[in-house]
Each structure stands twice: as structure tokens, then as C-alpha cells.
GROMACS .gro file of N, CA, C and O in nm:
model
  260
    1UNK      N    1   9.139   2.646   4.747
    1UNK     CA    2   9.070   2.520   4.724
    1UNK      C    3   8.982   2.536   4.601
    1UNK      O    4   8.914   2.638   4.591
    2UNK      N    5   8.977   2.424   4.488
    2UNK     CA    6   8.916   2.458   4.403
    2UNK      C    7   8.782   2.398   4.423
    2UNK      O    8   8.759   2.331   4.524
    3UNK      N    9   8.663   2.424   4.303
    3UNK     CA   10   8.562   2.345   4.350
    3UNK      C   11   8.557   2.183   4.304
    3UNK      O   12   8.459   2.116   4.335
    4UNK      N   13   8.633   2.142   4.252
    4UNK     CA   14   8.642   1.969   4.239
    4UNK      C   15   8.671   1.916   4.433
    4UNK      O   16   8.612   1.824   4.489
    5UNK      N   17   8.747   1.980   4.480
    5UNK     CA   18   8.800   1.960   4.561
    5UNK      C   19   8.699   1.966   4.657
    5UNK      O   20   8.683   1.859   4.714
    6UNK      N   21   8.610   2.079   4.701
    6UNK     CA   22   8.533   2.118   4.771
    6UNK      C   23   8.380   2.047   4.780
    6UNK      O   24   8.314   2.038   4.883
    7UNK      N   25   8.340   1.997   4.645
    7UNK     CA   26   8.277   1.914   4.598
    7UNK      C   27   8.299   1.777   4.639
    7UNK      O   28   8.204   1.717   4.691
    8UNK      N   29   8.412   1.719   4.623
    8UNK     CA   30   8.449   1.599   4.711
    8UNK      C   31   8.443   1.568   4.863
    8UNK      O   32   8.413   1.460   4.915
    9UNK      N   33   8.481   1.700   4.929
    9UNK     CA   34   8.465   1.674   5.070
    9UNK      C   35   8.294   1.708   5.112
    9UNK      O   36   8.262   1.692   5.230
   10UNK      N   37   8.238   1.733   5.058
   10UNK     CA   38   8.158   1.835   5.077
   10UNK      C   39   8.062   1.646   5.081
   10UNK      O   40   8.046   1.591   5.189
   11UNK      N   41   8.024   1.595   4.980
   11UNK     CA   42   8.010   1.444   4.927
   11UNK      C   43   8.024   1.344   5.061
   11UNK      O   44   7.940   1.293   5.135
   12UNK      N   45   8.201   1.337   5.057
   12UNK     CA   46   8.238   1.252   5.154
   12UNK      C   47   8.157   1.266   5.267
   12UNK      O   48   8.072   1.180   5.293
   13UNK      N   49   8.177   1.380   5.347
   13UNK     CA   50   8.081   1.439   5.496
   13UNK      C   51   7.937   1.396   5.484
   13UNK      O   52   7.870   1.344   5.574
   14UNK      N   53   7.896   1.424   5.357
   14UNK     CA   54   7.732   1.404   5.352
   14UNK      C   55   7.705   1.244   5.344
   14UNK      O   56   7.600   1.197   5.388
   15UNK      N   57   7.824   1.150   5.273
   15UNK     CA   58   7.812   1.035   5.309
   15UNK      C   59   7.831   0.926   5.453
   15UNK      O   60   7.763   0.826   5.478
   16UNK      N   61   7.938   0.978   5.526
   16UNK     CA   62   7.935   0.973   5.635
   16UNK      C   63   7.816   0.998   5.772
   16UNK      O   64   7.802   0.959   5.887
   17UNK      N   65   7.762   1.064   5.700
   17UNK     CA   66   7.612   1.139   5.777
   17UNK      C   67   7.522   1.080   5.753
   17UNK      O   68   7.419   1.094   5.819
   18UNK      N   69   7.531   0.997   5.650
   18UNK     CA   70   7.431   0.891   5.591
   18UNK      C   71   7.460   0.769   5.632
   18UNK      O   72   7.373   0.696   5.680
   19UNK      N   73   7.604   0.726   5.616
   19UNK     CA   74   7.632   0.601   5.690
   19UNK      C   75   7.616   0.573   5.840
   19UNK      O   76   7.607   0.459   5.885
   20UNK      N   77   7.612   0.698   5.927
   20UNK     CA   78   7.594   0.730   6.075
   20UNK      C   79   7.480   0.684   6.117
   20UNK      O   80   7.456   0.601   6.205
   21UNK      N   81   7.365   0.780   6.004
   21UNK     CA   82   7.243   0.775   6.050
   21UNK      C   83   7.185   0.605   6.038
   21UNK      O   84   7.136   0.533   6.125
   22UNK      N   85   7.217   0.577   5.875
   22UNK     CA   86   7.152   0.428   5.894
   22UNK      C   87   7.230   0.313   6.018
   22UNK      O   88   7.142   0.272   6.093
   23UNK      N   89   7.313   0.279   6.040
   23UNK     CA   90   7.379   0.208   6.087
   23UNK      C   91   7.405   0.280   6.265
   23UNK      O   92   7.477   0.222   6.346
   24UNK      N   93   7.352   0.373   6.289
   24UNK     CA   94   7.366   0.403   6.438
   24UNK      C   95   7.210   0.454   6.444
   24UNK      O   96   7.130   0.361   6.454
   25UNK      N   97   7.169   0.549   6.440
   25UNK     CA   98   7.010   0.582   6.494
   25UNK      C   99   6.935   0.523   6.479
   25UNK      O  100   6.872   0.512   6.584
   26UNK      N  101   6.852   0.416   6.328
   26UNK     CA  102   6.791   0.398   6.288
   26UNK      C  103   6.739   0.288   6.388
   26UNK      O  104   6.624   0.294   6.431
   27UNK      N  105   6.863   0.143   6.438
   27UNK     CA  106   6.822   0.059   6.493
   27UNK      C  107   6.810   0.077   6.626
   27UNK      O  108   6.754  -0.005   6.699
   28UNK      N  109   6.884   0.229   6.680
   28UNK     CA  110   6.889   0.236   6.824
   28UNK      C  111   6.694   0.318   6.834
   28UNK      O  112   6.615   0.300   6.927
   29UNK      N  113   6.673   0.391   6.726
   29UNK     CA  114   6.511   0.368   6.740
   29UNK      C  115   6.440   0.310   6.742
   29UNK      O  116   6.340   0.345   6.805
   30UNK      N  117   6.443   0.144   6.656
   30UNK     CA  118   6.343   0.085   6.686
   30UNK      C  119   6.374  -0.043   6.734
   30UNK      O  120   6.299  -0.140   6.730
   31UNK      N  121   6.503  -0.038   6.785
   31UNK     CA  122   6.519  -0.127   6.897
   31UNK      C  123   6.572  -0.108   7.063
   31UNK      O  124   6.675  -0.149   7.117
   32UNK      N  125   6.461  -0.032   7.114
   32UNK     CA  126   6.489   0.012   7.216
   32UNK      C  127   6.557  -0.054   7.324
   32UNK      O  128   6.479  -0.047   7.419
   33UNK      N  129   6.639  -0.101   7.353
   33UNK     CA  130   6.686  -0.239   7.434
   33UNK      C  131   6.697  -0.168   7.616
   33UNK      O  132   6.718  -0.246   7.709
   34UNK      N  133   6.680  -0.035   7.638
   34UNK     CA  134   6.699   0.029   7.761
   34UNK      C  135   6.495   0.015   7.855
   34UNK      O  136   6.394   0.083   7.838
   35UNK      N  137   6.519  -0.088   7.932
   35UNK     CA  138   6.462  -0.135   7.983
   35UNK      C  139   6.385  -0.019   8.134
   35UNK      O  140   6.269  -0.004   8.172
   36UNK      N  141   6.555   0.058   8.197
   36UNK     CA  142   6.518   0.182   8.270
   36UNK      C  143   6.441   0.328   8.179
   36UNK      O  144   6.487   0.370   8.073
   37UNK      N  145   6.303   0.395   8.255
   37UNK     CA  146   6.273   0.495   8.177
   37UNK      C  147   6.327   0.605   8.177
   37UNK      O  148   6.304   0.692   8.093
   38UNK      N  149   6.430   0.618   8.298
   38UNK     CA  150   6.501   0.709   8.374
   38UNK      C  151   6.638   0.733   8.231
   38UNK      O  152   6.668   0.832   8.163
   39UNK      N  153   6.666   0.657   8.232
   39UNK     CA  154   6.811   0.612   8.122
   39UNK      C  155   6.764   0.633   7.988
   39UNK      O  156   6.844   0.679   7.907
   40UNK      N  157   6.635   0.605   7.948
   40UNK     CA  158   6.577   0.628   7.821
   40UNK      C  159   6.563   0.797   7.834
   40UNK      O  160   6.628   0.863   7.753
   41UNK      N  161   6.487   0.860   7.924
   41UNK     CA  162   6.516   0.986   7.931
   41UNK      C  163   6.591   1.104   7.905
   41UNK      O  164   6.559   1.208   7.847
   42UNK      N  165   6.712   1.061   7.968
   42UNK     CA  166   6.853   1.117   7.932
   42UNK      C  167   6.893   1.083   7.822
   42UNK      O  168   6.913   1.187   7.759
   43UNK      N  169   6.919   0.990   7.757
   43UNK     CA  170   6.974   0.946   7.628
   43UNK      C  171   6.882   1.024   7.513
   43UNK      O  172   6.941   1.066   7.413
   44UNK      N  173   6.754   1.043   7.523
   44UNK     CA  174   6.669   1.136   7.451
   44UNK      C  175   6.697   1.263   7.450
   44UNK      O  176   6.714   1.321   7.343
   45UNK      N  177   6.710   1.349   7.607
   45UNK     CA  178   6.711   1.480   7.632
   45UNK      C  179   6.849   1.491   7.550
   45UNK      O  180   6.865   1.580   7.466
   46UNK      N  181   6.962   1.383   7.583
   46UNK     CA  182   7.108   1.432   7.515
   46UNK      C  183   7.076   1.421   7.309
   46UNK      O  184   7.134   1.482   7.219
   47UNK      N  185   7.014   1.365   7.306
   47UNK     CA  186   7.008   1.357   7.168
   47UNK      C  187   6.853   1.489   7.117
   47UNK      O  188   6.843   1.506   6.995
   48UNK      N  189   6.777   1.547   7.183
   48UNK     CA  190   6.761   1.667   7.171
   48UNK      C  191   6.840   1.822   7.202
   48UNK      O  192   6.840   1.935   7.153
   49UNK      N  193   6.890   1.766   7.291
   49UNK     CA  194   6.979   1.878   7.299
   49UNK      C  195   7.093   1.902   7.190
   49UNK      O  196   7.136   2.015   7.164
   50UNK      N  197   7.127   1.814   7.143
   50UNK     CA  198   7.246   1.800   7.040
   50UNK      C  199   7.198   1.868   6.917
   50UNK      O  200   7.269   1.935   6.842
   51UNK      N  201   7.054   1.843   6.900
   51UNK     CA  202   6.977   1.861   6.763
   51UNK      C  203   6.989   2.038   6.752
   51UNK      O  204   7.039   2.111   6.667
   52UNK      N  205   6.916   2.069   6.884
   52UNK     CA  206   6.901   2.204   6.914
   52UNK      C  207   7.026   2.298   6.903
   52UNK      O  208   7.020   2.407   6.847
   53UNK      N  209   7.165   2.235   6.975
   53UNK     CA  210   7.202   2.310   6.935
   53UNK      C  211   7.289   2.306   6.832
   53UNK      O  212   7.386   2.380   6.837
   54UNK      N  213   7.266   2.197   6.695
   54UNK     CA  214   7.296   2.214   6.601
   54UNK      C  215   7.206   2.287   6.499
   54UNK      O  216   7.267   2.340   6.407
   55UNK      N  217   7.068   2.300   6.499
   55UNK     CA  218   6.993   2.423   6.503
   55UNK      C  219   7.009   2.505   6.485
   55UNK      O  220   6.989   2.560   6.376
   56UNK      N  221   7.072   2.577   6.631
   56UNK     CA  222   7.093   2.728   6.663
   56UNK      C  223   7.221   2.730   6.626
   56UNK      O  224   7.255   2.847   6.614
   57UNK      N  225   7.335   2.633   6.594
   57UNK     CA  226   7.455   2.695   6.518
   57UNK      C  227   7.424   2.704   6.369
   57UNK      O  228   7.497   2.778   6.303
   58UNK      N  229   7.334   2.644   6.312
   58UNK     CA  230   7.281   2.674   6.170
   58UNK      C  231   7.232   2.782   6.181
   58UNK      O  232   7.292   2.862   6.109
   59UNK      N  233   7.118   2.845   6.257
   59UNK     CA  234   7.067   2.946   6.223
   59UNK      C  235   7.150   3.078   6.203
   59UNK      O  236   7.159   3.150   6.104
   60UNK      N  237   7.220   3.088   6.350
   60UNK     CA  238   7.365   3.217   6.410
   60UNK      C  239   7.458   3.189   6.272
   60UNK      O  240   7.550   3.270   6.255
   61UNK      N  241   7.445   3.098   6.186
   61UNK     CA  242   7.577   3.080   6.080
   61UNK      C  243   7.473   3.166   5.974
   61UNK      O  244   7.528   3.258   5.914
   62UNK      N  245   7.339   3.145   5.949
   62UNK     CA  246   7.266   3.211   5.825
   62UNK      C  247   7.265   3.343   5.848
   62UNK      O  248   7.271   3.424   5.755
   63UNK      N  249   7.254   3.385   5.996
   63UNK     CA  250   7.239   3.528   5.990
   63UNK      C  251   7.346   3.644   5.987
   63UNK      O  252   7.341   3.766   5.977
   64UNK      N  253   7.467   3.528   6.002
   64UNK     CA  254   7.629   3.620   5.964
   64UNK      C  255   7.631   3.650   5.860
   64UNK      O  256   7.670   3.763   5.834
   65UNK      N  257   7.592   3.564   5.755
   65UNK     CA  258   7.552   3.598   5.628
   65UNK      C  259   7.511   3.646   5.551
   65UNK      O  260   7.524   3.601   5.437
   0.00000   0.00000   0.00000
């Protein structure tokens, strides 16, 4: 793979991650529409947990390195 190539995908992904974030998190933050606190709970813990362990696969990837 050359780097034009690598450069492009590399772009694409980071735009996608941008289009995700504005258009899915942004309004599900400040428009909370989950009325149960129980349901707000979980939907948090799953979206910390996700963070974390994207985290700890960043970190375990720096230290192979």
C-alpha cells in the first residue's frame, strides 16, 4: 500500500468519525428524550464502557510498539 493510498483511507475513517459524532452523539446529548433514569443509566454505563475499552485497546496497541 502506498502512502497516497493510506492517506486516503486514513481521511475517509477520520471523516466518518466526524460525521458519527455530529449527527449521532451530539443531539442524543442534549436532547435527552429518555424519561426512565434506570434506561438513562445503562445507555451511559454502555457508552462508558465502550470509551474504556477503546482506551485500553489504544494504550495495549502503544506499548507493542
Amino acid at each position: 500500500m502506498n502512502d497516497r493510498v493510506l492517506i486516503i483511507t486514513l481521511l475517509s475513517l477520520l471523516g466518518i468519525g466526524i460525521v458519527g459524532v455530529l449527527f449521532i452523539v451530539v443531539p442524543w446529548v442534549w436532547d435527552r428524550g429518555i424519561p426512565n433514569w434506570k434506561e438513562l443509566l445503562m445507555d451511559d454505563g454502555l457508552i462508558i464502557a465502550a470509551l474504556a475499552l477503546f482506551v485500553y485497546g489504544f494504550y495495549m496497541n502503544t506499548r507493542m510498539h
